[in-house]
PDB file of C-alpha atoms in Angstrom:
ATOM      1  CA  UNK A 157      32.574  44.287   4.718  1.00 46.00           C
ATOM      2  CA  UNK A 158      29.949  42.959   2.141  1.00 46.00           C
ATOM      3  CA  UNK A 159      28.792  39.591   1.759  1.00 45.00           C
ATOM      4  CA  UNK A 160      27.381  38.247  -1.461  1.00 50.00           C
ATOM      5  CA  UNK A 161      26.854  35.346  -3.477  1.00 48.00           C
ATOM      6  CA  UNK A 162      29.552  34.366  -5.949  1.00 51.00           C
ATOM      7  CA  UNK A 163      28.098  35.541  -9.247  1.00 48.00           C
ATOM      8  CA  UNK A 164      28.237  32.572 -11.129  1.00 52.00           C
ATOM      9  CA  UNK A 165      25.329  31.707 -13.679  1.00 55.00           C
ATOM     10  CA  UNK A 166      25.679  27.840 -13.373  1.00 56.00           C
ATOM     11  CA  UNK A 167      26.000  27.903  -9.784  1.00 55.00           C
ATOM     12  CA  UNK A 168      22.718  29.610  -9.563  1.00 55.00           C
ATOM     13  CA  UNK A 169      20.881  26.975 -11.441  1.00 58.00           C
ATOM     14  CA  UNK A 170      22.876  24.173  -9.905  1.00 56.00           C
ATOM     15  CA  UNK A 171      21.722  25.778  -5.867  1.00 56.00           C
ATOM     16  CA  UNK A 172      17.930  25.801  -7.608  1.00 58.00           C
ATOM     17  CA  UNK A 173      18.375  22.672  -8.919  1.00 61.00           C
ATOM     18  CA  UNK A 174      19.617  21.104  -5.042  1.00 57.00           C
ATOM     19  CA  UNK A 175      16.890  23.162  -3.510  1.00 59.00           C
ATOM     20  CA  UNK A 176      14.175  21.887  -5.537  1.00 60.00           C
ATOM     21  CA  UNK A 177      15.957  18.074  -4.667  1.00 59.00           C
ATOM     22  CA  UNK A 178      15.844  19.196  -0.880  1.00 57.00           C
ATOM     23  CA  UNK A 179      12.083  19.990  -1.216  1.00 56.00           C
ATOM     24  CA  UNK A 180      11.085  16.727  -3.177  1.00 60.00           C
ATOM     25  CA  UNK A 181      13.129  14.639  -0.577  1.00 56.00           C
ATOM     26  CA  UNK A 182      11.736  16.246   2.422  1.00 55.00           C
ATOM     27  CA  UNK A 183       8.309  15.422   1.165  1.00 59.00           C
ATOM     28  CA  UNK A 184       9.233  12.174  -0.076  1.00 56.00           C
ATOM     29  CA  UNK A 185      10.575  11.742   3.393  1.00 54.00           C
ATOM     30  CA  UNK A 186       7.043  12.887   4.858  1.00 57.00           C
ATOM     31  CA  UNK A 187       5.142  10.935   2.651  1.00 58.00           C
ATOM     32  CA  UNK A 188       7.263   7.275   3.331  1.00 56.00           C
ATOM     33  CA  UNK A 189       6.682   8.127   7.230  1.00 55.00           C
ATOM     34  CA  UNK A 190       3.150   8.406   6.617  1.00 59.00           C
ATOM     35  CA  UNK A 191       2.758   5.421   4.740  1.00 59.00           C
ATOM     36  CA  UNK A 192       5.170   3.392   7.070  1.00 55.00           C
ATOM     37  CA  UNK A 193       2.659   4.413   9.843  1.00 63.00           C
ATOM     38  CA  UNK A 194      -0.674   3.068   8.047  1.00 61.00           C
ATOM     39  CA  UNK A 195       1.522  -0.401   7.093  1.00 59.00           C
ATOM     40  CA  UNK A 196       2.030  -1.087  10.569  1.00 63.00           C
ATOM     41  CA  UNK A 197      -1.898  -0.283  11.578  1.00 69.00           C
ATOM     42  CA  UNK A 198      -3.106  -2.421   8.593  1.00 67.00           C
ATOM     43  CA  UNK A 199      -0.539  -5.230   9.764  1.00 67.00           C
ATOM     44  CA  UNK A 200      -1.873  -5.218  13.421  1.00 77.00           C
ATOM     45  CA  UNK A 201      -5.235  -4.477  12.498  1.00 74.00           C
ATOM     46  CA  UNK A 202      -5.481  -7.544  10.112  1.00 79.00           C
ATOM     47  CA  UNK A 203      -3.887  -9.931  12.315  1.00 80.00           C
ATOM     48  CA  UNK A 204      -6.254  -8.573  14.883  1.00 85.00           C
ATOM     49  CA  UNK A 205      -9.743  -9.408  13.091  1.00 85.00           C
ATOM     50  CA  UNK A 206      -8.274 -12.593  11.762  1.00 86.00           C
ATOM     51  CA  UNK A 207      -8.143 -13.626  15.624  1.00 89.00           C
ATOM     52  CA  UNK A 208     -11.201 -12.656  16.274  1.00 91.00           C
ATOM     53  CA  UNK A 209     -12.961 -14.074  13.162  1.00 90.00           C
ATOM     54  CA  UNK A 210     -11.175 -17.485  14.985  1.00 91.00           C
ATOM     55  CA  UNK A 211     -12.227 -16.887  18.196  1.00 93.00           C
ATOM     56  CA  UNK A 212     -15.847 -15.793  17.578  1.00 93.00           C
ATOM     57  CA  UNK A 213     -16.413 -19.209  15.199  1.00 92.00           C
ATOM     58  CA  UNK A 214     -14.912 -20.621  18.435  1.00 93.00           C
ATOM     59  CA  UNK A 215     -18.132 -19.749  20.268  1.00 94.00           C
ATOM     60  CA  UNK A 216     -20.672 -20.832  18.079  1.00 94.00           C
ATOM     61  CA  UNK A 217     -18.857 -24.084  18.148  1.00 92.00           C
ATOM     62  CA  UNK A 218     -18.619 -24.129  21.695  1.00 93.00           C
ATOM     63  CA  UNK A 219     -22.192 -23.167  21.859  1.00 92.00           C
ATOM     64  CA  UNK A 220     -23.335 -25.736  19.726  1.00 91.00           C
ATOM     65  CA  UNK A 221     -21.604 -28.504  21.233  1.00 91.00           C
ATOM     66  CA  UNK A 222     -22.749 -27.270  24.388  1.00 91.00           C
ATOM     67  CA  UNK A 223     -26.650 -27.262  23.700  1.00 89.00           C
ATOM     68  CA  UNK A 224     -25.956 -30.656  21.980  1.00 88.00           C
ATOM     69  CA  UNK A 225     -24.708 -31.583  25.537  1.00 90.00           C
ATOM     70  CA  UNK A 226     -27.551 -30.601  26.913  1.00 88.00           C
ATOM     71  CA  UNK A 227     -29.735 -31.820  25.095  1.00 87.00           C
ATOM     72  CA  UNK A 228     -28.346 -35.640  25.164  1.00 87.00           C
ATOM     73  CA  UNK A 229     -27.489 -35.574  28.778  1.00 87.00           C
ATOM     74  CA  UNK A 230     -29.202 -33.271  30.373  1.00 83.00           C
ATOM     75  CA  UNK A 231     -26.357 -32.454  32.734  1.00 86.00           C
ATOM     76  CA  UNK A 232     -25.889 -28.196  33.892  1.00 84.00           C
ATOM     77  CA  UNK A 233     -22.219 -28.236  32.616  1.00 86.00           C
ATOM     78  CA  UNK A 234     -23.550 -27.815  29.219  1.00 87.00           C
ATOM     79  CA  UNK A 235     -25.940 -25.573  29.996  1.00 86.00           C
ATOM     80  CA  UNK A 236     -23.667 -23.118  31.597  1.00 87.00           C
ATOM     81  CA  UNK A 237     -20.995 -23.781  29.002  1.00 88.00           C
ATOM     82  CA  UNK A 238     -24.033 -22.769  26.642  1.00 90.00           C
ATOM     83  CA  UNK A 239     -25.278 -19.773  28.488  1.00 91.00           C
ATOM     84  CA  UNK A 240     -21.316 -18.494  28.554  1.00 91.00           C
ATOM     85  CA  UNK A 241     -20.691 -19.263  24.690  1.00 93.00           C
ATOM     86  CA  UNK A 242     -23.306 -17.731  23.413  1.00 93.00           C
ATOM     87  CA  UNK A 243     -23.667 -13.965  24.707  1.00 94.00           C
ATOM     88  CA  UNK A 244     -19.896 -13.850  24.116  1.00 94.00           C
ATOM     89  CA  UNK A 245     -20.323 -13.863  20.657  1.00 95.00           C
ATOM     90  CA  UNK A 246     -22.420 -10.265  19.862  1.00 94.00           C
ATOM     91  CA  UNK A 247     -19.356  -8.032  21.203  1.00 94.00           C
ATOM     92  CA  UNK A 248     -16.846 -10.009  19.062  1.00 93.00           C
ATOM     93  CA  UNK A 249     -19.372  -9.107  15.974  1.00 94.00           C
ATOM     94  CA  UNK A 250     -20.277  -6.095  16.762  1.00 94.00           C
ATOM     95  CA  UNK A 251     -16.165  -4.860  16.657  1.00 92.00           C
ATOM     96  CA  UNK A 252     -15.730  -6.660  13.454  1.00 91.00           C
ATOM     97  CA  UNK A 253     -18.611  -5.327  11.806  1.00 91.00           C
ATOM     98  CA  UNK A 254     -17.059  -1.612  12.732  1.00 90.00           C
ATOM     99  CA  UNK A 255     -14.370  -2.627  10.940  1.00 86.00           C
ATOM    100  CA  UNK A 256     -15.255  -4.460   7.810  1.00 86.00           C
ATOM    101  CA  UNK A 257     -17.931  -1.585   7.280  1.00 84.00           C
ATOM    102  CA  UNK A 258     -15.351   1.520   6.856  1.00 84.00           C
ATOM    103  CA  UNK A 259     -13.283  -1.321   5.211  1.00 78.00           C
ATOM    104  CA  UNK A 260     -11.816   0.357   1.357  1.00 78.00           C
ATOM    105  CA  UNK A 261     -11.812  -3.564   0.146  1.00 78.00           C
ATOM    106  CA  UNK A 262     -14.734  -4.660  -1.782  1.00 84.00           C
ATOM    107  CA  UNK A 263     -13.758  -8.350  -1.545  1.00 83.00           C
ATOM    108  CA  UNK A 264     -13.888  -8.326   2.090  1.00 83.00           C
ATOM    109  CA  UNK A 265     -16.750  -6.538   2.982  1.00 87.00           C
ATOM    110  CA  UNK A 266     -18.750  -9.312   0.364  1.00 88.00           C
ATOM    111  CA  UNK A 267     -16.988 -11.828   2.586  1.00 88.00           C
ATOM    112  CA  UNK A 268     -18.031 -10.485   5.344  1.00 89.00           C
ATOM    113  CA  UNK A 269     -21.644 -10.070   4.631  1.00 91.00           C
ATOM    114  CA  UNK A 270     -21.305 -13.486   3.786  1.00 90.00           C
ATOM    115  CA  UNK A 271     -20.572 -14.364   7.031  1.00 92.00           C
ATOM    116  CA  UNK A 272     -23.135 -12.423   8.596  1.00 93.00           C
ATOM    117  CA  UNK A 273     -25.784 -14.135   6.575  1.00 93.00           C
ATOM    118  CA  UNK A 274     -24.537 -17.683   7.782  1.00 92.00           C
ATOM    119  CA  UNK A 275     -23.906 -16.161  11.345  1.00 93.00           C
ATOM    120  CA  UNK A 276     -27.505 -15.164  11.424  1.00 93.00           C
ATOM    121  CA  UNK A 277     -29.008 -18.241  10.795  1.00 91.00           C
ATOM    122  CA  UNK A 278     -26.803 -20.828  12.801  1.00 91.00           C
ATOM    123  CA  UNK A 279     -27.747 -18.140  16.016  1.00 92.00           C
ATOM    124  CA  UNK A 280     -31.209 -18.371  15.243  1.00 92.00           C
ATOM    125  CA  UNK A 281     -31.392 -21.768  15.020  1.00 91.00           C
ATOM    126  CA  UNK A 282     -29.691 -22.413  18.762  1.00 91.00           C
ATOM    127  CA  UNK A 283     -31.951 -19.679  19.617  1.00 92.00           C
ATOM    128  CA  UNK A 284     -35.054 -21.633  18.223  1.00 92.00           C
ATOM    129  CA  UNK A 285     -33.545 -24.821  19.670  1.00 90.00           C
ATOM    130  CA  UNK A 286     -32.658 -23.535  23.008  1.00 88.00           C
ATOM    131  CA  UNK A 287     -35.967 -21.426  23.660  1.00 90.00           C
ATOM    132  CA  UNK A 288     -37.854 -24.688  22.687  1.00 89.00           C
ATOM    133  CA  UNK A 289     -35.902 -26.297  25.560  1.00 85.00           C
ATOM    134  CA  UNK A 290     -36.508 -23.751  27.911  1.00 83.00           C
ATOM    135  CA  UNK A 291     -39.835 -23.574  27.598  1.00 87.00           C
ATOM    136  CA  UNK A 292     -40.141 -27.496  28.283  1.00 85.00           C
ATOM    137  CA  UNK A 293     -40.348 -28.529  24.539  1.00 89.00           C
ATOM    138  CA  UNK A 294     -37.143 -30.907  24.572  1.00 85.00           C
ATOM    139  CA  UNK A 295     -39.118 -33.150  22.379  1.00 88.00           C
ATOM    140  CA  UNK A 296     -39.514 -30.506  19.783  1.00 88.00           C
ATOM    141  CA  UNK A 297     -36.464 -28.975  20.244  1.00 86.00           C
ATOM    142  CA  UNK A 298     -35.129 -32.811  19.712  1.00 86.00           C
ATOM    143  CA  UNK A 299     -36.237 -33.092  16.224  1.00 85.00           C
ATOM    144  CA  UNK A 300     -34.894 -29.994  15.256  1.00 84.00           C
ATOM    145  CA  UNK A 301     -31.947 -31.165  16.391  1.00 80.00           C
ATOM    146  CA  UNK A 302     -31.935 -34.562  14.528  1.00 80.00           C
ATOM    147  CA  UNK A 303     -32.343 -32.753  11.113  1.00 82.00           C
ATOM    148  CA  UNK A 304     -29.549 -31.780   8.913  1.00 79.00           C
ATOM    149  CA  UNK A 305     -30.357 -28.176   9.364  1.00 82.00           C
ATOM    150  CA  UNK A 306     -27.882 -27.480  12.366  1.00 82.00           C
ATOM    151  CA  UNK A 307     -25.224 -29.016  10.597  1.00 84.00           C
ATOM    152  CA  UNK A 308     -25.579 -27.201   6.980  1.00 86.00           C
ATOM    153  CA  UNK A 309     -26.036 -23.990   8.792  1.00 87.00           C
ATOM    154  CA  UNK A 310     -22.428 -24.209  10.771  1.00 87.00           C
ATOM    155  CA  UNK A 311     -20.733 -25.676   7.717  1.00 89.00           C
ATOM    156  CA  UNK A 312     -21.644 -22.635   5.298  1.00 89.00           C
ATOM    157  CA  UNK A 313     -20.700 -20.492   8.030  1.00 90.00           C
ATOM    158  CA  UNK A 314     -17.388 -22.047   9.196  1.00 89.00           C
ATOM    159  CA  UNK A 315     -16.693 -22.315   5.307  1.00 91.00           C
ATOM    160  CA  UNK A 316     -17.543 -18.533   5.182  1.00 89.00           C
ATOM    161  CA  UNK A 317     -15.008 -17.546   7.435  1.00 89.00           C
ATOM    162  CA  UNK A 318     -12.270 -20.025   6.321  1.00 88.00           C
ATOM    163  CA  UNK A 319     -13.028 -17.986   2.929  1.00 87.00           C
ATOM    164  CA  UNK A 320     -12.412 -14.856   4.164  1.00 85.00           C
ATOM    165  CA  UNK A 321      -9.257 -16.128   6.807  1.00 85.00           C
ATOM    166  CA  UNK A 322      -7.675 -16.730   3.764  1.00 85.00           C
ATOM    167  CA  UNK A 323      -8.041 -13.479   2.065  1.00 80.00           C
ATOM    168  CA  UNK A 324      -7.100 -11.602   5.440  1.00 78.00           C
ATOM    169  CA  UNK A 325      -3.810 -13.589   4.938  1.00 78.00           C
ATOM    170  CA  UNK A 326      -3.606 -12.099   1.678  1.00 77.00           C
ATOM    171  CA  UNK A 327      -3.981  -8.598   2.477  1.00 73.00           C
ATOM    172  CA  UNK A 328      -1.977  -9.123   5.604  1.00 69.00           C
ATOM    173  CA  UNK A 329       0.666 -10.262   2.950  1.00 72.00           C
ATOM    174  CA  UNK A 330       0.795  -7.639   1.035  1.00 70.00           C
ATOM    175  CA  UNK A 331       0.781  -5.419   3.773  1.00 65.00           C
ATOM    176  CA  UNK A 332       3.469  -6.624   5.172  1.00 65.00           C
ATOM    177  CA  UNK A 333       5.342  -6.176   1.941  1.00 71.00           C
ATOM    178  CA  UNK A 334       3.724  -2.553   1.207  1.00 64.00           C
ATOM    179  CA  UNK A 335       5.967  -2.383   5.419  1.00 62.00           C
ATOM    180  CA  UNK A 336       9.367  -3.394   4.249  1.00 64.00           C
ATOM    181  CA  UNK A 337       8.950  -0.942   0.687  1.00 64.00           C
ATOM    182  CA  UNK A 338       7.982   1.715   2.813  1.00 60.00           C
ATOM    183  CA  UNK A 339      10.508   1.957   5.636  1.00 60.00           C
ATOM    184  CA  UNK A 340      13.356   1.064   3.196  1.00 65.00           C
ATOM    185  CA  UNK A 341      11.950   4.354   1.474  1.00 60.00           C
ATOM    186  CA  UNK A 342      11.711   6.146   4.935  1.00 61.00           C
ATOM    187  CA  UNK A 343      15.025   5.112   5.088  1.00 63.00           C
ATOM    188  CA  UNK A 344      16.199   6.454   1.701  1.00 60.00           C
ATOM    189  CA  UNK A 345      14.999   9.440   2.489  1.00 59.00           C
ATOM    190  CA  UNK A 346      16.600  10.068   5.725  1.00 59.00           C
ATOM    191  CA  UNK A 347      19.996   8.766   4.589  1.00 60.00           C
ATOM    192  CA  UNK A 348      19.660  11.120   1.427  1.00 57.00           C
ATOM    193  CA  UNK A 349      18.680  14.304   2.768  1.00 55.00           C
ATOM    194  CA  UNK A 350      22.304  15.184   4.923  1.00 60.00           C
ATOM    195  CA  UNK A 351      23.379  14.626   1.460  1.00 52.00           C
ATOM    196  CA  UNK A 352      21.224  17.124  -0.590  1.00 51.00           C
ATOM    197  CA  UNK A 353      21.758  20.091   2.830  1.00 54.00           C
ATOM    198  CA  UNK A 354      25.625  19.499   2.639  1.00 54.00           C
ATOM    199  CA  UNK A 355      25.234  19.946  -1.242  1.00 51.00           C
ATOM    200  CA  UNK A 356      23.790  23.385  -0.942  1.00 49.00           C
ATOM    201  CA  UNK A 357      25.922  24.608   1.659  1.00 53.00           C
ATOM    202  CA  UNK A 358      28.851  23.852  -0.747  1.00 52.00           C
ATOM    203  CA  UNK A 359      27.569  25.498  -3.620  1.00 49.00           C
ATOM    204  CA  UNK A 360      26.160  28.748  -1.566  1.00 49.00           C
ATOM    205  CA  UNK A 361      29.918  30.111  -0.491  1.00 49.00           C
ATOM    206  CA  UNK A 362      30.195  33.499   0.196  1.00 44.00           C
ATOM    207  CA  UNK A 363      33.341  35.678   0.273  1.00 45.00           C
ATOM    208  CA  UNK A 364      33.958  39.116   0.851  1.00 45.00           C
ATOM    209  CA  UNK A 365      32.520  41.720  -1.891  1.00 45.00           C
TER     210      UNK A 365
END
C-alpha cells in the first residue's frame, strides 16, 4: 500500500503557509526566552548597584563622622570606626566601576564618572586630614577641618549619587516593564505553538494511494 499526500493545490499552500507560522513562532518563542532572561539580570543587577551605591556613600559618611570623632574627642572608638570605614570603601568601587564601564547607557556612565570625580576628592581630603593626624599635626589637620571644604566635597558627592539613584530607578523601571512584555510574549508563544503543530498535522492527512 502507498502513502501520499492528498493532491490538493490549496492545501499545499495552506501546510507552507502553517509551516512558515511554526518557524516564525518557534523563533519568536526563542527570542522572548532570551529577552525574558536579560530582564531578569538587568532587574537584579540594577537593584544590586543601587545598594551598593547606598552602602558605599554609607562609608564615607561613616568615615567622616568618624575622623570628626576623633578629631574632637580624641577617644579610639572613632579611630577604629575610621580605620574600618574607610578601606571598606575601594572593593565596593572597584565592583561598580566593572559595571558602569561595560554599561550600554550613556547617561549612567556620565553619572557615574561624576561620582568618581566627587568620590576622589572627599577620600583625599580624609586622607590629607587623617595623615596630618597621624603624623602628630592635629593642629593642622584641625584647620582643615574647620573650613568649608569637607563639607562641599561630601555634598557634591552625596548629591552625585542621589542623581544617579534616581536614574537607576528609572532604568530599573523600565526594566521591570521590558519583564512583564517579555514573559507575556514567552508566554504567547508557548500557548500558540500546540496550536500551529496541531494545524499541520490536520492539513498533512494521508490516505491510501
Amino acid at each position: 500500500m502507498q502513502l501520499r499526500l492528498r493532491p490538493n493545490g490549496h492545501l499545499y499552500f495552506a501546510l507552507l503557509g502553517l509551516i512558515a507560522v511554526s518557524v516564525g513562532i518557534l523563533i519568536s518563542s526563542e527570542i522572548g526566552h532570551e529577552k525574558l532572561r536579560t530582564s531578569y539580570s538587568d532587574v537584579i543587577q540594577e537593584a544590586e548597584t543601587s545598594s551598593e551605591l547606598s552602602v558605599m556613600l554609607g562609608y564615607v559618611a561613616q568615615a567622616e563622622s568618624s575622623q570628626r570623632g576623633y578629631l574632637m574627642t580624641e577617644r579610639k572608638k572613632y579611630l577604629d570606626a575610621y580605620n574600618y570605614s574607610r578601606p571598606s570603601i575601594a572593593p565596593l568601587f572597584s565592583k561598580l566601576k566593572i559595571v558602569y564601564e561595560t554599561s550600554g547607557d550613556a547617561r549612567l556612565k556620565a553619572d557615574f564618572s561624576a561620582v568618581t570625580a566627587a568620590l576622589e576628592e572627599r577620600l583625599s581630603l580624609l586622607d590629607t586630614t587623617f595623615g596630618l593626624l597621624t603624623s602628630g599635626k592635629k593642629d593642622l589637620a584641625m584647620d582643615l577641618f574647620k573650613t568649608d571644604i569637607g563639607e562641599e566635597k561630601m555634598e557634591l558627592l552625596r548629591t552625585s549619587v542621589q542623581r544617579m539613584l534616581a536614574n537607576e530607578r528609572q532604568r530599573s523601571n523600565r526594566a521591570v516593564e521590558d519583564l512583564k512584555y517579555n514573559h507575556e510574549m514567552s508566554r504567547m508563544a508557548v500557548a500558540i505553538r500546540p496550536l500551529a503543530s496541531a494545524g499541520v498535522e490536520g492539513h498533512t492527512t494521508l490516505r491510501p494511494g
